Amino acid sequence: MTGAVAKTIGMLTGGGDCPGLNAVIRAVVRSSDDAGWDCVAVLEGWRGLVEARFQDLGVLEVSGILPRGGTIIGTSRTNPFKLDGGVEKVLQSFRDRELDALVAIGGEDTLGVAAKLYTEYDLPVVGVPKTIDNDLSGTDYTFGFDTAVTIATEAIDRLHTTAESHNRVMVVEVMGRHAGWIAVHSGIAGGADVILIPEQPVVYEEVVEEIQSRHAKGKNFSIVVVSEGCELPGAEDKGEVDQFGHKLLAKRGVGEHLGEEIEARTGYETRVTVLGHIQRGGSPTARDRILATRFGLKAADLVNAGEFGQMAALRGDDVIACSLDEATAELKTVPSEWYEVAKAFFG
Ligand code: F6P
């Protein structure tokens, strides 16, 4: 790739950290370096532009980061649209640091801000879709998801041995926010006996029936995977929200509540495991490293072509450009066909 005019590209990572972020950063820096451009890290997501915190990013700084989890440039859930004068500060810092383009790597919140800054303020920004939740529209998959599913699947495999040895019901709470992608994929891969996701109503009687029918067939243990975003009948909601208005789902105790209900209704000994941030930690899978790398190269290409307001996206096996507006218009939730695949193995 050759850039006609020398450019300075800012890059930020926003929202929850996610395996593969460093692979994107590396790809953008390497590609920009080939083109003779400079890269600058905007530290800790949108907060870095609000507070004008930058750091030069060259080939040396990104050497060796491909297999590393997290993000070397920091992240936050800062929403400049919720801060007094936040947007003006973002635009001022962008100008003061003499950036020509911004690569925003994030999920629906970070990219939602990017989409608004592009449409309402003409900020030259391109997006890269990251989230373990896989809930972003416009792309078949986000990077980070494969790693989270792999970790959750391994956890389910391990919990099987205790479930079998003790004749227990093991409830596994996984992340995913308002989409059940992690639950459905890890549940299918791990051979879960019941999978509960936010897209489908939870009916305790049905859960109990599946577990009891296993016992009737001589299987004295069960694995139940539940997504943190499920609405459980009778469960109380604590109203805490973040700057984007999202409920803090981990604090709702969905797994605990479900476990208590199952034990009370079946009389079977039940234990609960909340996988939490383990799902986001550590080294990305090979698949996520490759996807993140391809997304990073595409983002650099989009900047080179001056195609702003776009996001790198996966369709089938191709990495294409899709508009940030399309990507952030609505959440990509689990369609019923996917849930049918999971249900085929219930009970
Ligand atoms: O969006 C990624 C995610 O891990 C969700 O699955 C989860 O609900 C949320 O972030 C947790 O956020 P935090 O790390 O701020 O507790």
Coordinates of C-alpha atoms and ligand atoms in Angstrom, one line a residue:
M1 CA 0.0 0.0 0.0
T2 CA 1.4 3.5 -0.8
G3 CA -0.1 6.7 0.7
A4 CA 0.3 9.7 -1.5
V5 CA 0.4 12.2 1.5
A6 CA 2.0 11.5 4.9
K7 CA -0.7 11.1 7.4
T8 CA -1.0 10.7 11.2
I9 CA -3.5 8.2 12.3
G10 CA -4.9 8.1 15.8
M11 CA -6.0 4.8 17.2
L12 CA -8.1 4.0 20.3
T13 CA -9.6 1.0 21.9
G14 CA -12.9 1.5 23.9
G15 CA -15.3 -0.6 26.0
G16 CA -14.4 -3.9 27.6
D17 CA -11.0 -5.2 26.8
C18 CA -11.0 -8.2 24.5
P19 CA -8.5 -10.8 23.1
G20 CA -7.3 -9.6 19.7
L21 CA -7.1 -5.8 20.3
N22 CA -3.4 -5.9 20.2
A23 CA -3.4 -7.8 17.0
V24 CA -5.5 -5.0 15.4
I25 CA -3.2 -2.3 16.8
R26 CA -0.2 -4.2 15.4
A27 CA -1.7 -4.6 11.9
V28 CA -2.7 -0.9 11.7
V29 CA 0.8 0.2 12.8
R30 CA 2.6 -2.2 10.5
S31 CA 0.4 -1.3 7.5
S32 CA 0.7 2.4 8.2
D33 CA 4.5 2.2 8.6
D34 CA 4.7 0.5 5.2
A35 CA 2.8 3.4 3.7
G36 CA 5.0 6.0 5.5
W37 CA 2.3 7.2 7.9
D38 CA 2.7 7.8 11.7
C39 CA 0.5 6.2 14.3
V40 CA -0.5 7.7 17.6
A41 CA -2.2 5.9 20.4
V42 CA -5.2 7.7 22.0
L43 CA -5.0 6.4 25.5
E44 CA -7.9 4.7 27.3
G45 CA -10.6 5.0 24.6
W46 CA -12.6 8.2 24.1
R47 CA -11.2 9.5 27.5
G48 CA -7.9 9.9 25.7
L49 CA -9.3 12.4 23.3
V50 CA -11.3 14.2 26.0
E51 CA -8.2 14.6 28.1
A52 CA -5.7 14.8 25.1
R53 CA -3.6 11.8 26.2
F54 CA -1.5 10.4 23.4
Q55 CA 1.5 8.2 22.9
D56 CA 3.5 7.6 19.7
L57 CA 3.1 4.0 18.3
G58 CA 5.8 2.7 16.1
V59 CA 6.8 -0.7 14.8
L60 CA 9.0 -1.3 17.9
E61 CA 6.1 -0.6 20.3
V62 CA 3.9 -3.2 18.7
S63 CA 6.6 -5.9 18.4
G64 CA 5.6 -9.0 20.3
I65 CA 2.0 -8.0 21.1
L66 CA 0.2 -10.3 18.7
P67 CA -0.5 -13.0 21.3
R68 CA -1.1 -10.7 24.2
G69 CA -4.6 -10.2 25.6
G70 CA -6.0 -6.8 26.7
T71 CA -4.9 -3.7 25.0
I72 CA -1.5 -2.0 25.2
I73 CA -3.1 1.4 24.7
G74 CA -5.7 1.1 27.5
T75 CA -9.5 1.3 27.4
S76 CA -12.4 2.9 29.2
R77 CA -16.2 3.1 28.9
T78 CA -16.1 6.9 28.6
N79 CA -18.8 8.4 26.5
P80 CA -17.9 12.0 25.4
F81 CA -21.6 12.7 24.6
K82 CA -22.4 12.3 28.3
L83 CA -19.6 14.7 29.5
D84 CA -19.9 18.5 29.7
G85 CA -18.1 19.8 26.7
G86 CA -16.9 16.2 26.0
V87 CA -17.4 16.3 22.2
E88 CA -15.8 19.8 21.8
K89 CA -12.8 18.5 23.7
V90 CA -12.6 15.4 21.5
L91 CA -12.6 17.6 18.4
Q92 CA -10.1 20.1 19.8
S93 CA -7.6 17.3 20.8
F94 CA -7.9 15.7 17.4
R95 CA -7.1 19.0 15.8
D96 CA -4.3 19.9 18.3
R97 CA -2.5 16.6 17.8
E98 CA -2.9 17.1 14.0
L99 CA -4.5 13.8 13.4
D100 CA -5.7 13.1 9.9
A101 CA -7.8 10.0 10.7
L102 CA -8.9 8.0 13.7
V103 CA -9.3 4.2 13.9
A104 CA -11.8 3.4 16.7
I105 CA -11.7 -0.2 17.8
G106 CA -14.7 -1.2 19.9
G107 CA -18.2 -2.5 20.2
E108 CA -21.6 -0.9 19.9
D109 CA -20.9 1.9 22.4
T110 CA -17.5 2.9 21.1
L111 CA -18.6 2.6 17.5
G112 CA -21.9 4.3 18.3
V113 CA -19.9 7.4 19.4
A114 CA -17.7 7.1 16.3
A115 CA -20.8 7.0 14.0
K116 CA -22.2 10.1 15.7
L117 CA -18.9 12.0 15.5
Y118 CA -18.7 11.1 11.8
T119 CA -22.3 12.0 10.9
E120 CA -22.7 15.1 13.1
Y121 CA -19.2 16.5 13.2
D122 CA -17.5 15.0 10.1
L123 CA -14.7 13.4 12.1
P124 CA -12.7 11.2 9.7
V125 CA -13.1 7.9 11.6
V126 CA -13.1 4.2 10.6
G127 CA -14.2 1.4 12.9
V128 CA -13.1 -2.1 13.8
P129 CA -15.6 -4.4 15.5
K130 CA -14.5 -5.9 18.7
T131 CA -16.5 -7.6 21.4
I132 CA -16.6 -11.0 23.0
D133 CA -20.4 -10.6 22.9
N134 CA -20.6 -10.9 19.0
D135 CA -23.7 -8.6 19.1
L136 CA -22.6 -6.1 16.5
S137 CA -24.7 -5.9 13.3
G138 CA -23.0 -5.7 9.9
T139 CA -20.4 -8.3 10.6
D140 CA -20.9 -12.1 10.9
Y141 CA -18.4 -12.2 13.7
T142 CA -16.4 -9.8 15.9
F143 CA -13.0 -10.8 17.1
G144 CA -12.7 -11.8 20.8
F145 CA -15.9 -14.0 20.5
D146 CA -14.0 -17.1 19.5
T147 CA -11.7 -16.8 22.4
A148 CA -14.5 -16.3 24.9
V149 CA -16.4 -19.3 23.5
T150 CA -13.3 -21.4 23.7
I151 CA -12.7 -20.5 27.3
A152 CA -16.3 -21.1 28.2
T153 CA -16.4 -24.4 26.4
E154 CA -13.3 -25.6 28.3
A155 CA -14.9 -24.5 31.6
I156 CA -18.0 -26.5 30.7
D157 CA -15.9 -29.6 29.9
R158 CA -14.2 -29.2 33.3
L159 CA -17.5 -28.8 35.2
H160 CA -18.8 -32.0 33.6
T161 CA -16.4 -34.0 35.6
T162 CA -17.6 -32.6 38.9
A163 CA -21.2 -32.8 37.8
E164 CA -20.8 -36.5 37.0
S165 CA -18.8 -37.4 40.1
H166 CA -21.2 -35.7 42.5
N167 CA -24.5 -36.2 40.7
R168 CA -25.0 -32.5 40.7
V169 CA -26.6 -29.8 38.6
M170 CA -23.9 -27.3 37.5
V171 CA -25.1 -23.9 36.5
V172 CA -22.6 -21.9 34.4
E173 CA -23.2 -18.2 34.0
V174 CA -21.5 -16.7 30.9
M175 CA -21.2 -13.1 29.6
G176 CA -22.7 -11.7 26.4
R177 CA -24.9 -8.9 27.7
H178 CA -28.3 -8.8 25.9
A179 CA -27.3 -11.4 23.3
G180 CA -26.9 -15.1 24.0
W181 CA -24.2 -15.8 21.4
I182 CA -21.6 -17.0 24.0
A183 CA -24.1 -19.1 25.8
V184 CA -25.4 -20.8 22.6
H185 CA -22.0 -21.5 21.1
S186 CA -20.3 -22.6 24.2
G187 CA -23.3 -24.6 25.3
I188 CA -23.5 -26.4 22.0
A189 CA -19.7 -27.0 21.9
G190 CA -19.7 -28.2 25.6
G191 CA -22.8 -30.4 25.3
A192 CA -24.9 -28.4 27.8
D193 CA -28.2 -30.0 28.8
V194 CA -30.1 -26.7 29.0
I195 CA -29.1 -23.3 27.6
L196 CA -30.9 -20.1 28.6
I197 CA -30.4 -16.9 26.6
P198 CA -31.9 -13.4 26.8
E199 CA -33.7 -13.8 23.5
Q200 CA -35.9 -16.6 24.8
P201 CA -38.2 -16.4 27.8
V202 CA -37.0 -18.4 30.9
V203 CA -39.7 -20.9 32.1
Y204 CA -38.6 -22.6 35.3
E205 CA -41.0 -25.5 34.8
E206 CA -39.4 -26.3 31.4
V207 CA -35.9 -26.2 32.9
V208 CA -36.9 -28.5 35.7
E209 CA -38.6 -30.9 33.2
E210 CA -35.4 -31.2 31.1
I211 CA -33.3 -31.9 34.1
Q212 CA -35.8 -34.5 35.5
S213 CA -36.1 -36.2 32.2
R214 CA -32.4 -36.7 32.2
H215 CA -32.6 -38.3 35.6
A216 CA -35.4 -40.5 34.4
K217 CA -33.1 -41.8 31.7
G218 CA -30.4 -42.6 34.2
K219 CA -28.3 -39.4 33.8
N220 CA -27.9 -38.1 37.3
F221 CA -26.2 -34.8 36.5
S222 CA -26.9 -31.8 34.3
I223 CA -25.1 -28.8 32.9
V224 CA -27.1 -25.6 32.6
V225 CA -25.6 -22.6 30.8
V226 CA -27.2 -19.3 31.5
S227 CA -26.5 -16.0 29.9
E228 CA -25.9 -13.0 32.3
G229 CA -28.6 -11.0 30.4
C230 CA -31.5 -13.4 31.0
E231 CA -34.6 -12.0 32.7
L232 CA -35.5 -14.5 35.3
P233 CA -39.1 -14.6 36.6
G234 CA -39.1 -13.2 40.2
A235 CA -35.5 -11.9 40.1
E236 CA -34.9 -8.4 41.3
D237 CA -33.0 -6.0 39.2
K238 CA -30.4 -3.7 40.7
G239 CA -30.6 -0.4 38.7
E240 CA -26.9 0.3 38.3
V241 CA -25.9 1.5 34.8
D242 CA -22.7 2.6 33.1
Q243 CA -22.1 5.8 31.0
F244 CA -23.9 4.2 28.0
G245 CA -26.9 3.4 30.1
H246 CA -26.1 -0.4 30.2
K247 CA -27.2 -2.3 33.3
L248 CA -24.2 -3.8 35.2
L249 CA -25.3 -7.4 34.4
A250 CA -22.7 -9.2 36.5
K251 CA -24.3 -7.6 39.6
R252 CA -27.7 -9.2 39.0
G253 CA -26.6 -12.7 40.1
V254 CA -28.6 -14.5 37.4
G255 CA -26.6 -17.7 37.9
E256 CA -27.1 -17.7 41.7
H257 CA -30.8 -17.1 41.4
L258 CA -31.3 -19.8 38.8
G259 CA -29.3 -22.3 40.8
E260 CA -31.4 -21.6 43.9
E261 CA -34.6 -22.1 41.9
I262 CA -33.4 -25.4 40.4
E263 CA -32.3 -26.8 43.7
A264 CA -35.6 -25.8 45.4
R265 CA -37.7 -27.2 42.6
T266 CA -35.8 -30.4 41.9
G267 CA -34.2 -31.2 45.2
Y268 CA -31.0 -31.9 43.3
E269 CA -27.7 -30.6 44.7
T270 CA -26.8 -27.5 42.5
R271 CA -23.6 -25.5 42.3
V272 CA -23.1 -22.2 40.3
T273 CA -20.0 -21.0 38.5
V274 CA -19.8 -17.5 37.2
L275 CA -17.1 -17.3 34.5
G276 CA -17.0 -13.5 34.5
H277 CA -13.9 -11.7 33.1
I278 CA -12.0 -15.0 32.7
Q279 CA -13.8 -15.1 29.3
R280 CA -12.1 -11.9 28.2
G281 CA -8.7 -12.5 29.6
G282 CA -5.5 -14.0 28.2
S283 CA -4.2 -14.8 24.8
P284 CA -6.6 -14.7 21.7
T285 CA -7.2 -17.9 19.8
A286 CA -5.5 -18.3 16.4
R287 CA -8.9 -17.5 14.7
D288 CA -9.2 -14.3 16.6
R289 CA -5.6 -13.3 15.9
I290 CA -6.2 -13.8 12.2
L291 CA -9.6 -12.0 12.2
A292 CA -8.3 -9.1 14.2
T293 CA -5.2 -8.8 11.9
R294 CA -7.4 -8.8 8.8
F295 CA -9.7 -6.2 10.3
G296 CA -6.6 -4.0 11.2
L297 CA -5.3 -4.2 7.6
K298 CA -8.8 -3.3 6.2
A299 CA -9.1 -0.3 8.6
A300 CA -5.7 1.0 7.3
D301 CA -6.9 0.5 3.7
L302 CA -10.1 2.4 4.5
V303 CA -8.1 5.3 5.9
N304 CA -5.8 5.2 2.9
A305 CA -8.8 5.4 0.6
G306 CA -10.4 8.2 2.6
E307 CA -13.5 6.0 3.2
F308 CA -14.6 7.3 6.5
G309 CA -17.7 6.4 8.5
Q310 CA -17.0 2.8 7.6
M311 CA -16.2 -0.3 9.6
A312 CA -14.2 -3.4 8.7
A313 CA -16.6 -6.3 8.7
L314 CA -16.6 -10.1 8.1
R315 CA -19.2 -11.5 5.6
G316 CA -18.7 -15.2 4.9
D317 CA -14.9 -15.4 4.6
D318 CA -14.5 -11.9 3.2
V319 CA -13.5 -8.8 5.0
I320 CA -15.5 -5.9 3.6
A321 CA -16.5 -2.4 4.5
C322 CA -19.9 -1.6 6.0
S323 CA -21.2 1.7 7.3
L324 CA -20.9 2.5 11.0
D325 CA -24.5 3.5 10.9
E326 CA -25.5 0.0 9.7
A327 CA -23.3 -1.6 12.3
T328 CA -24.7 0.3 15.2
A329 CA -28.3 0.6 14.2
E330 CA -29.4 -2.4 16.2
L331 CA -28.0 -5.3 18.3
K332 CA -27.4 -8.6 16.5
T333 CA -29.2 -11.0 18.7
V334 CA -29.4 -14.8 18.4
P335 CA -32.0 -15.9 15.9
S336 CA -34.4 -18.7 16.8
E337 CA -32.7 -21.1 14.2
W338 CA -29.5 -21.0 16.3
Y339 CA -31.5 -21.7 19.4
E340 CA -33.1 -24.7 17.8
V341 CA -29.7 -26.2 17.2
A342 CA -29.0 -25.9 20.9
K343 CA -32.4 -27.2 21.9
A344 CA -31.9 -30.3 19.9
F345 CA -29.6 -31.6 22.6
F346 CA -31.6 -30.4 25.7
G347 CA -32.6 -33.0 28.3
Ligands
F6P1 O1 -19.2 -6.3 26.5 C1 -18.3 -7.2 27.0 C2 -18.6 -7.5 28.4 O2 -17.7 -8.4 28.9 C3 -20.1 -8.1 28.6 O3 -20.2 -9.4 28.2 C4 -20.3 -7.8 30.1 O4 -21.6 -7.7 30.4 C5 -19.6 -6.5 30.3 O5 -18.6 -6.4 29.3 C6 -18.9 -6.4 31.6 O6 -18.3 -5.1 31.7 P1 -17.3 -4.7 32.8 O7 -15.9 -5.3 32.4 O8 -17.3 -3.2 32.7 O9 -17.7 -5.2 34.1

